XYZ file of C-alpha atoms in Angstrom:
786
model
C 13.493 69.378 -25.851
C 16.615 70.981 -27.317
C 16.531 74.779 -27.732
C 15.926 76.035 -31.253
C 17.490 79.503 -30.788
C 19.775 81.394 -28.450
C 22.482 80.056 -26.198
C 22.515 76.261 -26.206
C 20.828 75.903 -29.524
C 22.476 74.362 -32.698
C 21.319 76.455 -35.664
C 23.209 75.690 -38.828
C 26.179 77.840 -39.633
C 24.802 80.825 -41.641
C 28.146 81.491 -43.298
C 28.214 78.072 -44.838
C 25.601 79.051 -47.353
C 28.053 81.265 -49.212
C 31.022 78.919 -48.735
C 29.075 75.895 -50.163
C 27.690 77.838 -53.081
C 30.952 79.333 -54.089
C 30.001 82.844 -53.059
C 32.801 83.266 -50.461
C 35.035 86.277 -50.878
C 38.692 85.154 -50.212
C 41.730 87.325 -50.682
C 42.640 85.574 -53.983
C 39.226 86.613 -55.264
C 40.213 90.243 -54.845
C 41.575 91.991 -57.924
C 42.317 95.707 -57.944
C 42.377 97.894 -61.082
C 45.899 98.144 -62.359
C 47.044 95.132 -60.397
C 50.509 93.626 -60.812
C 51.818 90.374 -59.640
C 54.877 89.320 -57.590
C 56.994 86.232 -57.711
C 59.662 85.629 -55.042
C 62.938 84.161 -56.000
C 63.790 81.976 -53.004
C 66.959 80.376 -51.795
C 67.389 76.743 -52.706
C 70.171 76.297 -50.159
C 69.747 76.374 -46.438
C 72.747 78.625 -45.604
C 74.872 80.823 -47.749
C 76.598 84.116 -48.328
C 75.040 86.348 -51.045
C 78.029 87.611 -53.101
C 76.003 89.275 -55.794
C 72.531 89.524 -57.361
C 72.420 90.406 -61.112
C 68.887 91.488 -62.205
C 69.975 93.257 -65.412
C 68.782 90.534 -67.838
C 65.526 90.021 -65.947
C 64.740 93.729 -65.929
C 64.429 93.907 -69.650
C 62.077 90.991 -69.995
C 58.505 91.429 -71.088
C 56.046 92.667 -68.488
C 58.482 93.422 -65.773
C 57.627 96.477 -63.755
C 60.388 96.348 -61.117
C 62.652 93.908 -59.316
C 63.404 94.341 -55.688
C 66.313 92.926 -53.620
C 67.391 93.278 -50.010
C 69.139 96.502 -50.860
C 65.697 98.130 -51.443
C 64.947 97.488 -47.793
C 68.056 98.889 -46.213
C 66.794 101.261 -43.484
C 63.447 99.484 -43.410
C 62.589 97.659 -40.188
C 62.675 93.843 -40.072
C 59.793 91.640 -39.046
C 59.338 91.966 -35.250
C 58.839 89.255 -32.616
C 55.834 89.984 -30.362
C 57.014 88.395 -27.125
C 60.388 88.989 -25.414
C 61.483 86.110 -23.182
C 63.918 86.548 -20.343
C 66.159 83.586 -19.554
C 67.048 81.863 -16.257
C 69.996 84.220 -15.910
C 67.894 87.384 -16.250
C 69.164 88.004 -19.777
C 66.674 88.821 -22.543
C 66.498 86.502 -25.581
C 68.733 87.036 -28.609
C 66.591 88.682 -31.265
C 68.443 88.840 -34.618
C 66.992 90.963 -37.473
C 64.531 89.390 -39.833
C 64.700 91.259 -43.146
C 61.832 91.362 -45.605
C 64.250 90.196 -48.318
C 67.464 88.476 -47.513
C 70.401 90.746 -46.803
C 73.971 89.373 -46.877
C 72.963 85.838 -46.187
C 70.239 83.213 -46.792
C 69.353 81.249 -43.687
C 66.852 78.556 -44.777
C 65.596 77.009 -47.974
C 62.762 79.354 -49.086
C 64.390 82.569 -47.706
C 63.261 85.217 -50.227
C 66.215 86.756 -52.099
C 64.520 88.926 -54.743
C 61.033 89.719 -55.850
C 59.861 90.406 -59.383
C 56.779 92.483 -59.942
C 55.298 92.176 -63.428
C 52.165 92.610 -65.401
C 51.283 88.888 -65.049
C 52.343 86.113 -62.828
C 53.796 84.187 -65.668
C 55.997 87.132 -66.665
C 57.155 87.484 -63.094
C 58.117 83.866 -62.973
C 59.975 83.929 -66.174
C 61.971 87.010 -65.152
C 62.840 85.448 -61.806
C 64.520 82.572 -63.630
C 66.786 85.064 -65.394
C 68.109 86.630 -62.177
C 71.652 85.536 -61.542
C 72.473 84.989 -57.841
C 76.018 84.220 -56.708
C 75.866 82.342 -53.406
C 78.617 80.737 -51.471
C 77.212 77.795 -49.620
C 77.893 77.555 -45.904
C 77.482 74.473 -43.585
C 73.916 74.248 -42.415
C 72.923 73.399 -38.885
C 69.617 71.503 -38.489
C 69.973 69.340 -35.465
C 69.294 71.433 -32.328
C 71.718 69.731 -29.993
C 74.494 69.967 -32.668
C 73.678 73.661 -33.088
C 74.615 74.263 -29.413
C 77.874 72.410 -29.542
C 81.111 74.575 -29.358
C 82.262 75.614 -32.782
C 78.893 74.904 -34.441
C 78.103 76.987 -37.519
C 76.242 80.148 -36.473
C 72.969 80.861 -38.176
C 73.504 84.612 -37.397
C 77.073 85.866 -37.449
C 76.401 88.709 -35.064
C 75.276 86.392 -32.298
C 77.660 84.564 -29.938
C 75.967 81.240 -30.645
C 72.665 79.605 -31.724
C 71.091 79.655 -28.309
C 68.155 82.142 -28.398
C 67.424 81.645 -24.637
C 67.772 79.153 -21.798
C 64.532 79.470 -19.918
C 63.736 77.839 -16.535
C 60.531 78.028 -14.545
C 58.706 76.445 -11.734
C 59.914 74.864 -8.518
C 63.427 75.614 -7.355
C 66.140 73.067 -8.291
C 67.040 72.000 -4.767
C 63.448 71.013 -3.927
C 63.063 69.160 -7.181
C 66.348 67.297 -6.804
C 65.409 66.383 -3.319
C 62.077 64.911 -4.383
C 63.796 62.753 -7.037
C 66.497 61.633 -4.607
C 63.798 60.459 -2.160
C 61.496 58.886 -4.856
C 60.444 55.339 -4.599
C 60.274 55.200 -8.377
C 61.408 57.480 -11.182
C 60.086 57.165 -14.685
C 62.145 58.764 -17.485
C 61.180 59.275 -21.150
C 62.953 60.969 -24.087
C 60.738 61.871 -27.009
C 60.298 64.151 -30.050
C 57.312 66.307 -30.831
C 57.585 66.141 -34.563
C 57.662 69.314 -36.778
C 54.383 69.986 -38.710
C 53.162 72.081 -41.492
C 49.699 73.506 -40.876
C 48.442 73.203 -44.471
C 45.226 75.209 -44.224
C 42.975 74.652 -47.284
C 43.521 78.252 -48.478
C 47.208 79.219 -48.965
C 48.370 82.641 -47.856
C 47.636 85.510 -50.189
C 48.410 89.261 -49.888
C 47.388 92.210 -52.015
C 48.933 95.718 -51.401
C 47.042 98.683 -52.758
C 48.441 102.174 -52.345
C 46.271 105.220 -53.041
C 48.607 108.251 -53.807
C 45.641 110.606 -53.678
C 45.352 110.329 -49.850
C 48.629 108.496 -49.144
C 46.767 105.523 -47.811
C 47.768 101.908 -48.049
C 45.431 98.940 -47.952
C 46.561 95.361 -47.356
C 44.137 92.511 -48.193
C 45.482 89.391 -46.471
C 44.731 85.933 -45.183
C 45.104 86.857 -41.520
C 43.747 85.727 -38.187
C 44.285 89.129 -36.597
C 44.244 92.096 -39.012
C 44.717 94.739 -36.273
C 47.931 93.116 -35.034
C 49.280 92.990 -38.639
C 48.404 96.662 -38.988
C 50.260 97.522 -35.732
C 53.344 95.409 -36.449
C 53.724 96.291 -40.147
C 52.928 99.944 -39.691
C 54.850 100.787 -36.591
C 57.763 98.382 -36.756
C 58.419 97.523 -40.402
C 57.327 100.145 -42.837
C 56.691 103.106 -40.589
C 53.253 103.887 -41.992
C 50.953 105.789 -39.488
C 48.003 103.551 -38.476
C 45.415 106.022 -39.814
C 47.072 105.710 -43.178
C 47.061 101.859 -43.208
C 44.031 99.682 -43.553
C 44.282 95.881 -43.228
C 41.413 93.723 -44.479
C 41.112 89.949 -43.879
C 38.039 88.780 -45.757
C 36.893 85.188 -45.775
C 39.897 83.035 -44.705
C 39.997 79.386 -45.523
C 41.470 78.041 -42.363
C 44.476 79.175 -40.308
C 45.245 76.792 -37.409
C 47.738 79.376 -36.104
C 49.858 79.733 -39.214
C 47.971 82.876 -40.269
C 48.360 84.747 -36.971
C 51.813 86.000 -37.845
C 53.200 88.992 -39.785
C 54.982 87.650 -42.771
C 57.511 89.122 -45.158
C 55.143 88.847 -48.187
C 52.596 91.205 -46.538
C 55.149 93.817 -45.804
C 56.578 93.409 -49.333
C 53.373 93.963 -51.270
C 52.456 96.906 -49.109
C 55.913 98.497 -49.615
C 56.123 97.678 -53.307
C 52.728 99.114 -54.047
C 53.821 102.387 -52.572
C 57.041 102.325 -54.614
C 55.369 101.662 -58.048
C 52.111 103.344 -57.294
C 50.139 100.248 -58.395
C 48.555 97.334 -56.594
C 50.775 94.238 -56.065
C 49.333 90.752 -55.552
C 50.993 87.538 -54.259
C 49.318 84.153 -54.091
C 51.320 81.309 -52.478
C 51.650 78.024 -54.191
C 51.332 75.001 -52.047
C 55.002 74.087 -52.504
C 55.884 77.702 -51.554
C 53.756 77.421 -48.426
C 55.851 74.427 -47.203
C 58.925 76.603 -47.110
C 57.469 79.994 -46.193
C 54.550 79.404 -43.814
C 55.647 79.112 -40.168
C 55.980 75.503 -39.082
C 54.751 73.996 -35.820
C 55.988 71.919 -32.781
C 59.570 70.535 -33.207
C 60.558 69.921 -29.627
C 63.046 67.276 -28.265
C 62.391 66.521 -24.673
C 63.644 64.540 -21.597
C 60.947 64.271 -18.949
C 61.184 62.703 -15.581
C 58.499 61.748 -12.970
C 59.112 60.915 -9.326
C 56.660 58.928 -7.371
C 56.468 57.790 -3.673
C 55.822 54.303 -2.476
C 52.052 54.805 -2.783
C 52.341 55.872 -6.434
C 51.643 59.550 -5.677
C 53.402 61.998 -8.027
C 55.986 64.003 -6.023
C 57.929 65.864 -8.646
C 58.235 66.395 -12.367
C 61.061 67.940 -14.454
C 61.532 68.459 -18.121
C 64.451 69.546 -20.305
C 63.341 70.540 -23.849
C 65.083 71.821 -26.942
C 62.692 73.943 -28.983
C 63.457 74.766 -32.603
C 62.998 78.526 -33.495
C 64.116 78.034 -37.130
C 66.228 80.684 -38.720
C 64.338 83.726 -37.444
C 61.993 84.546 -34.606
C 58.459 84.496 -35.926
C 55.800 86.745 -34.346
C 54.880 84.681 -31.205
C 57.475 81.878 -31.513
C 59.379 82.779 -28.393
C 56.272 82.410 -26.221
C 55.123 78.993 -27.415
C 57.693 76.693 -25.746
C 57.784 78.883 -22.604
C 54.746 80.631 -21.346
C 52.277 78.554 -23.387
C 54.009 75.280 -22.746
C 55.900 75.377 -19.457
C 52.885 76.690 -17.507
C 50.824 73.734 -18.553
C 53.299 71.037 -17.370
C 51.378 70.303 -14.172
C 48.580 68.924 -16.243
C 45.542 67.620 -14.384
C 47.750 66.403 -11.486
C 48.531 67.683 -8.003
C 52.258 67.188 -8.328
C 53.804 69.432 -5.697
C 57.050 70.237 -7.533
C 57.363 70.942 -11.258
C 60.418 72.360 -13.014
C 60.608 73.222 -16.732
C 63.769 74.055 -18.658
C 63.627 75.112 -22.330
C 66.457 75.915 -24.649
C 65.298 77.695 -27.772
C 67.640 77.086 -30.721
C 68.259 78.821 -34.047
C 68.694 76.467 -37.002
C 68.815 76.752 -40.767
C 65.163 75.853 -41.192
C 61.819 77.639 -41.682
C 60.784 79.627 -38.545
C 58.601 77.656 -36.069
C 55.583 79.264 -34.339
C 52.133 78.524 -32.919
C 50.184 75.693 -34.551
C 46.768 74.524 -33.239
C 47.237 74.290 -29.454
C 50.611 76.109 -29.440
C 52.657 74.664 -26.467
C 49.730 72.896 -24.867
C 49.890 69.857 -27.235
C 53.635 69.659 -26.566
C 53.104 69.748 -22.797
C 50.222 67.218 -22.843
C 52.084 64.817 -25.126
C 55.192 64.746 -22.898
C 53.187 64.380 -19.663
C 50.549 61.897 -20.785
C 53.119 59.619 -22.466
C 55.186 59.724 -19.270
C 52.278 58.905 -16.993
C 51.386 55.929 -19.214
C 54.997 54.711 -19.072
C 55.046 54.988 -15.373
C 51.869 52.975 -15.083
C 53.370 50.235 -17.236
C 56.529 50.156 -15.173
C 54.541 50.025 -11.919
C 52.096 47.490 -13.128
C 49.370 50.046 -12.293
C 46.101 50.606 -14.126
C 46.690 53.820 -16.337
C 43.279 55.211 -15.424
C 43.586 54.420 -11.763
C 47.025 56.029 -11.579
C 45.710 59.142 -13.123
C 42.647 59.294 -10.882
C 44.769 58.853 -7.736
C 46.761 61.962 -8.682
C 43.941 64.204 -10.064
C 43.455 67.664 -8.647
C 40.146 67.689 -6.827
C 39.839 71.072 -5.098
C 39.424 74.339 -6.899
C 40.685 76.963 -7.343
C 44.112 75.219 -7.591
C 47.445 76.992 -7.857
C 50.007 74.955 -9.698
C 53.738 75.005 -9.167
C 54.072 76.606 -12.588
C 52.309 79.889 -11.828
C 48.776 79.289 -13.122
C 45.570 78.928 -11.073
C 42.830 76.616 -12.373
C 39.503 78.155 -11.365
C 37.201 75.167 -12.043
C 37.228 71.544 -13.233
C 36.051 68.049 -12.433
C 38.489 65.594 -13.898
C 36.875 62.588 -12.311
C 33.565 63.418 -13.934
C 35.115 63.526 -17.469
C 36.919 60.288 -16.847
C 33.721 58.692 -15.569
C 32.037 59.793 -18.839
C 34.883 58.506 -20.937
C 34.793 55.106 -19.343
C 31.149 54.811 -20.168
C 31.741 56.000 -23.738
C 34.357 53.330 -24.529
C 32.884 50.233 -22.887
C 36.113 49.463 -21.197
C 34.821 46.296 -19.607
C 34.257 44.822 -23.110
C 37.689 45.692 -24.359
C 39.419 42.396 -23.647
C 36.721 40.580 -25.619
C 37.440 42.957 -28.482
C 41.175 42.415 -28.153
C 40.682 38.626 -28.319
C 38.568 38.952 -31.434
C 41.383 40.968 -33.113
C 43.949 38.403 -32.127
C 41.912 35.768 -33.940
C 42.321 37.851 -37.072
C 46.124 38.190 -36.512
C 45.910 41.766 -35.296
C 47.123 43.432 -32.166
C 44.444 45.616 -30.419
C 45.268 48.414 -28.031
C 43.485 50.982 -25.879
C 45.084 54.300 -25.045
C 43.905 56.791 -22.414
C 44.981 60.251 -21.594
C 43.913 63.432 -19.945
C 44.603 67.078 -20.872
C 44.151 70.557 -19.589
C 44.828 73.647 -21.694
C 45.034 77.420 -21.072
C 42.922 79.513 -23.352
C 42.135 83.189 -23.703
C 45.697 84.282 -22.683
C 45.375 86.975 -20.051
C 45.451 89.317 -18.330
C 47.204 92.007 -20.305
C 49.155 93.414 -17.371
C 50.405 89.985 -16.362
C 51.495 88.874 -19.895
C 53.149 92.267 -20.360
C 55.314 91.523 -17.292
C 56.107 88.216 -18.896
C 57.333 89.798 -22.124
C 54.248 90.130 -24.388
C 54.569 93.153 -26.565
C 50.868 93.444 -27.143
C 47.680 93.541 -25.072
C 45.539 90.384 -25.080
C 42.161 92.044 -24.449
C 39.426 92.239 -27.119
C 36.645 94.602 -28.103
C 33.250 94.771 -29.635
C 30.866 97.567 -30.805
C 27.155 96.905 -30.820
C 25.345 99.273 -33.247
C 21.697 99.151 -33.122
C 19.882 100.606 -36.162
C 16.707 102.676 -35.995
C 14.521 99.774 -37.055
C 16.002 97.323 -34.551
C 18.433 95.416 -36.663
C 22.007 95.231 -35.202
C 25.541 95.311 -36.526
C 28.137 93.839 -34.091
C 31.701 94.884 -34.963
C 34.157 92.459 -33.285
C 37.974 92.321 -32.956
C 37.969 88.563 -33.304
C 38.264 87.078 -36.802
C 36.410 84.127 -38.079
C 38.091 81.557 -40.273
C 36.135 78.431 -39.566
C 34.948 79.060 -35.940
C 31.413 80.008 -36.921
C 31.367 83.410 -35.332
C 28.720 84.694 -37.723
C 26.361 82.103 -36.303
C 27.434 81.902 -32.558
C 27.865 85.569 -31.731
C 24.321 86.418 -32.836
C 23.070 83.610 -30.625
C 24.545 85.483 -27.589
C 23.201 88.857 -28.449
C 19.853 87.517 -29.420
C 19.583 85.610 -26.150
C 20.298 88.813 -24.140
C 17.780 90.947 -26.145
C 15.106 88.396 -26.877
C 15.063 89.103 -30.608
C 15.550 86.910 -33.588
C 19.191 86.042 -34.534
C 18.471 87.004 -38.204
C 18.335 90.656 -37.131
C 22.083 90.538 -36.054
C 24.933 90.883 -38.445
C 28.531 90.279 -37.458
C 31.259 92.513 -38.934
C 34.898 91.488 -38.674
C 38.245 91.448 -40.421
C 38.509 95.142 -41.545
C 40.507 97.572 -39.413
C 38.556 100.479 -40.848
C 35.243 99.065 -39.541
C 36.019 97.251 -36.255
C 37.354 98.380 -32.930
C 40.991 97.557 -32.152
C 40.983 93.804 -31.377
C 43.558 91.085 -30.991
C 42.202 88.540 -33.451
C 41.460 84.782 -33.171
C 43.776 82.147 -31.916
C 44.280 80.279 -28.598
C 40.589 79.452 -28.310
C 39.918 83.059 -27.161
C 37.112 84.200 -29.443
C 34.012 83.575 -27.262
C 35.783 83.861 -23.886
C 37.429 87.232 -24.663
C 35.761 88.906 -27.570
C 32.383 87.280 -26.739
C 32.712 88.757 -23.285
C 33.403 92.225 -24.730
C 30.273 91.704 -26.820
C 28.277 90.890 -23.742
C 29.489 93.967 -21.976
C 28.622 96.197 -24.958
C 25.141 94.583 -25.190
C 24.648 95.254 -21.427
C 25.349 98.962 -22.089
C 22.831 98.888 -24.936
C 20.209 97.317 -22.690
C 20.797 99.892 -19.959
C 20.360 102.783 -22.293
C 17.418 101.188 -23.994
C 15.666 100.730 -20.650
C 16.005 104.451 -19.976
C 14.404 105.305 -23.333
C 11.689 102.690 -22.642
C 11.101 104.161 -19.225
C 10.412 107.627 -20.734
C 8.023 106.060 -23.359
C 6.147 104.089 -20.525
C 6.292 106.968 -17.993
C 8.050 104.760 -15.454
C 11.345 104.526 -13.615
C 14.096 102.777 -15.559
C 14.661 100.651 -12.489
C 11.205 99.022 -13.043
C 11.802 98.225 -16.671
C 12.211 94.632 -17.687
C 13.389 93.211 -21.015
C 12.103 89.836 -22.097
C 11.376 88.325 -25.539
C 12.072 91.624 -27.229
C 9.596 93.566 -25.072
C 10.231 96.215 -22.486
C 7.675 96.179 -19.780
C 6.915 97.854 -16.485
C 7.385 95.246 -13.720
C 4.018 94.154 -12.272
C 1.960 95.848 -14.965
C 0.737 95.056 -18.507
C 2.352 98.245 -19.815
C 5.009 97.386 -22.527
C 6.773 98.646 -25.597
C 8.466 96.626 -28.291
C 12.163 96.485 -29.012
C 11.728 98.141 -32.419
C 9.716 101.038 -30.964
C 12.501 101.728 -28.472
C 15.222 101.627 -31.108
C 13.286 103.908 -33.385
C 12.784 106.398 -30.524
C 16.572 106.316 -29.956
C 17.078 107.827 -33.329
C 13.805 109.896 -33.541
C 13.783 111.276 -29.971
C 10.417 113.012 -29.958
C 9.222 111.321 -26.733
C 11.966 111.943 -24.270
C 14.177 114.914 -23.262
C 17.565 114.978 -25.040
C 19.189 116.578 -21.990
C 18.642 113.268 -20.148
C 19.619 110.847 -22.953
C 21.625 111.512 -26.082
C 20.302 110.093 -29.417
C 21.509 106.930 -30.915
C 22.023 103.418 -29.647
C 25.605 102.281 -30.057
C 28.065 101.077 -27.486
C 31.610 99.776 -27.371
C 33.232 97.610 -24.627
C 36.766 96.283 -24.190
C 37.283 93.112 -22.125
C 40.571 92.079 -20.565
C 40.218 88.709 -18.794
C 41.333 88.272 -15.224
C 42.758 84.805 -15.944
C 43.125 82.082 -18.555
C 40.276 79.698 -19.023
C 41.031 76.061 -18.476
C 39.220 73.501 -20.680
C 40.034 69.943 -19.781
C 39.054 66.466 -20.747
C 39.781 62.747 -21.015
C 40.327 61.027 -24.377
C 40.523 57.327 -25.413
C 41.697 55.712 -28.602
C 41.258 52.124 -29.724
C 43.553 50.783 -32.527
C 44.503 47.667 -34.437
C 48.046 47.022 -35.457
C 48.989 44.613 -38.284
C 52.206 43.068 -36.945
C 53.168 41.920 -40.498
C 53.239 45.447 -41.935
C 53.169 47.744 -38.963
C 50.045 49.525 -40.208
C 47.903 51.130 -37.576
C 44.103 51.430 -37.920
C 42.166 53.778 -35.625
C 39.049 51.969 -34.806
C 37.393 54.126 -32.133
C 38.062 57.609 -30.749
C 36.253 59.101 -27.737
C 36.582 62.585 -26.351
C 34.964 63.761 -23.042
C 35.628 67.481 -22.674
C 34.768 70.160 -20.127
C 34.303 73.364 -22.108
C 32.305 75.235 -19.541
C 29.112 76.539 -20.870
C 28.437 75.818 -24.608
C 26.696 78.214 -26.852
C 26.316 76.032 -29.943
C 26.838 72.334 -29.337
C 26.884 71.484 -33.022
C 29.767 73.832 -33.729
C 31.573 72.760 -30.625
C 31.341 69.083 -31.758
C 32.611 70.131 -35.221
C 35.597 71.917 -33.644
C 36.484 68.844 -31.648
C 36.193 66.641 -34.758
C 38.570 68.878 -36.691
C 41.158 68.936 -33.852
C 41.034 65.167 -33.514
C 41.752 64.735 -37.162
C 44.716 67.034 -36.937
C 46.022 65.141 -33.775
C 45.638 61.813 -35.593
C 47.538 63.358 -38.465
C 50.457 64.250 -36.296
C 50.421 60.884 -34.450
C 50.217 58.629 -37.557
C 51.141 60.528 -40.674
C 52.584 64.026 -40.731
C 56.318 64.859 -40.488
C 58.177 67.797 -41.750
C 61.713 66.554 -42.390
C 64.991 68.122 -43.304
C 68.201 66.342 -44.418
C 71.612 67.195 -42.940
C 72.139 69.908 -45.528
C 68.987 71.717 -44.515
C 67.007 70.580 -47.539
C 63.306 70.227 -46.896
C 62.663 66.710 -48.038
C 58.922 66.840 -47.296
C 58.017 69.865 -49.395
C 54.946 68.582 -51.098
C 51.994 66.191 -50.598
C 54.093 63.519 -52.425
C 56.251 63.399 -49.217
C 54.073 64.969 -46.499
C 51.227 62.736 -45.565
C 47.912 64.490 -44.552
C 45.035 62.496 -42.993
C 42.254 61.456 -45.296
C 38.796 60.330 -44.450
C 39.714 56.643 -44.277
C 42.525 57.476 -41.713
C 39.991 58.629 -39.065
C 37.054 56.946 -37.447
C 33.629 58.199 -36.507
C 34.192 60.067 -33.263
C 32.304 59.819 -29.970
C 32.193 63.295 -28.479
C 30.735 64.432 -25.130
C 30.844 67.863 -23.434
C 28.177 67.302 -20.839
C 30.533 67.723 -17.739
C 30.559 71.476 -17.716
C 32.201 73.415 -14.992
C 31.553 76.953 -16.037
C 34.503 79.444 -16.042
C 34.097 81.652 -13.046
C 35.587 84.906 -14.406
C 33.903 85.726 -17.793
C 30.222 86.589 -18.148
C 29.390 83.623 -20.436
C 31.112 80.947 -18.324
C 32.825 79.598 -21.480
C 36.250 78.074 -21.747
C 37.167 77.542 -25.367
C 37.015 74.384 -27.536
C 38.900 75.031 -30.733
C 42.260 73.312 -29.939
C 41.244 70.560 -27.447
C 41.025 67.805 -30.071
C 44.479 68.502 -31.350
C 45.940 68.604 -27.757
C 44.381 65.454 -26.330
C 44.510 63.083 -29.309
C 48.220 62.384 -30.132
C 49.063 60.800 -26.724
C 45.888 58.823 -26.681
C 46.716 57.270 -30.034
C 50.402 56.589 -29.226
C 49.380 55.115 -25.893
C 47.003 52.801 -27.699
C 49.630 51.520 -30.154
C 52.048 50.837 -27.356
C 49.315 49.070 -25.403
C 48.696 46.932 -28.383
C 52.369 46.013 -28.902
C 53.143 45.333 -25.290
C 50.003 43.249 -24.824
C 51.081 41.275 -27.883
C 54.355 40.344 -26.293
C 56.591 43.109 -27.823
C 58.385 45.103 -25.200
C 58.326 48.577 -26.615
C 58.730 51.652 -24.266
C 58.166 54.341 -26.865
C 57.922 55.168 -30.621
C 58.276 58.722 -31.783
C 55.570 60.284 -33.918
C 54.511 59.785 -36.634
C 53.797 56.169 -36.037
C 54.295 55.184 -39.611
C 54.148 51.498 -40.646
C 57.925 51.330 -40.941
C 58.556 52.770 -37.463
C 55.907 50.407 -35.870
C 57.220 47.389 -37.795
C 60.767 48.245 -36.723
C 59.711 48.451 -33.078
C 57.921 45.083 -33.252
C 61.017 43.511 -34.811
C 63.474 45.048 -32.515
């Protein structure tokens, strides 16, 4: 029988009641008395010199409160980057200023030039149209390789060139070169990981509210990590002491990474509110989001695999160009390096692995973490390469993978990470059962009768979640700790408020976190409330991203609950006239071991606040504990995915027929929510593989700046999924044994789909080595027709 409560059960998400009934409280729902509205005048050219900005006509228009330009931010800090990367020569990365409003130059389409604050949004927009900006257009650089050529236009005049850093990691060059020289076979592949726009359902919103009476600023914002925003904006941009700055992230309608970062609009509304002594609100339009939200991916890679005569992997090397865009976003520098290069070993025991990454500035929107953040890029490169090697060798793609799987744990890879647990054969065994591989050829023949090409694609993945520990990542350039915190406050009547540093924006924390605490205490989950998203209420935490919520913040919550239990046992011992070492807690009852003497949870919690029955010199009143948790290592979810497609050779259209995902997430707290997370990730991965592409022309104009030109997956683009997470190898270094599940689907799905399409084409007699994503009908048709 499945559990109906606690860890392992699947209660429905309690937060969905308010979302589905329209009772959610999102940032755009917040209106503060006296509120004004801001509209940003953004650059319509990718690169240009600002000669002058004339706001005189606009300033006299109805409703205008004040107009701001870059001149108002002179002496104000720019937006900081949260991770400093050191290149292969020991030099730190180039880190040009990122002003809140453009100063001197515009560097990408959408760069904010001026901001009009007015009584209404319509009045702000009207006034913005009256601002006269004199720009001298400069050549734009969009192509990363062209950006590094001698004499290329510089995005930042004060830099020597457009190279942010040239980073190399892993096995030394001599060893790698020797392995390739001695290889019996070398497979080489050049590919593009296409640029994406995250497109969460809720666009970004920010409301700045300054209270002159106490000199305090409040920022309401759509953020995945309000404490980090408070730290970055207060300390590095506006210079507001943290005790005078409150950041609130209420209900957030999806993030996918794009709401991790500190953005110019957040700093602006906070600054402007202090200047005009009134609240200032900004709500992004969808078109604005395309040119102001951080983009994702955008890598160009050459990857090579060396194999011996027995098809064992002997060496791997990659050379990647990673687009940073015009400025460094908050965690942009870490994505193609420490979040990507360290995963290039994949699931395989390749003895030599070397990764080179050149990060490049271009006249495009900044690029940063997007669901998976570096791990999808690594998995796509590696799993496309392994499939190509299998085809060149005439080997079975599953057998080639199995032959090279890591089988002994812990396993230290050549790229500095140590996998603590895993069983890659088990997940592959499960996957093969899920997809009925033996029946595939019959299905392929049936498709052929209907004039369609059928293909089956397989791949594996491993990812690193819960980035840690803080002292290690600090040595690698992180400018923030990566721990998390929780405070468990038990009320006198036994109900509980749990204040957590993680933020929920679709993960189901309000359901899952109570399951953990309720299991530990033996009480009903309805007695537990989760508080998050408000820096004035929660302990300093690092937010939600990188599949870290349960592994890191959940572990802090466990530690705090353990402290609660230990203190409660002491109180119960006094009430029961026993030693606290003899007290047991089960099903919400404290009892003396070996006796029938017991006291209920509620009686103990009341005694904690009404301490008539125990001496205060032994135990202080109250029942509230805080714990910080800094992981000893990453967690390493892994899995095997399969995709089955049909291709219409007449049109190039790809139809996804089946998708199976066998994952190892360690222990699972709520199977239903885990399955939903995988479903969402698979849809985003299918979107990248088939549909989505953020495209610029040679002048730096964003030609996919709306849903008319940027294709998002719809219901009929995705199949019903088969999902399994029964092959659990629990994480060995966090108290819950969890690994993380939020990004797996987006990591494992693109190579499976691309492998499936290429399998279909090659089996149909078309010799196609590779097609870059997205596999649109025109690209597939062109590949079929040479």
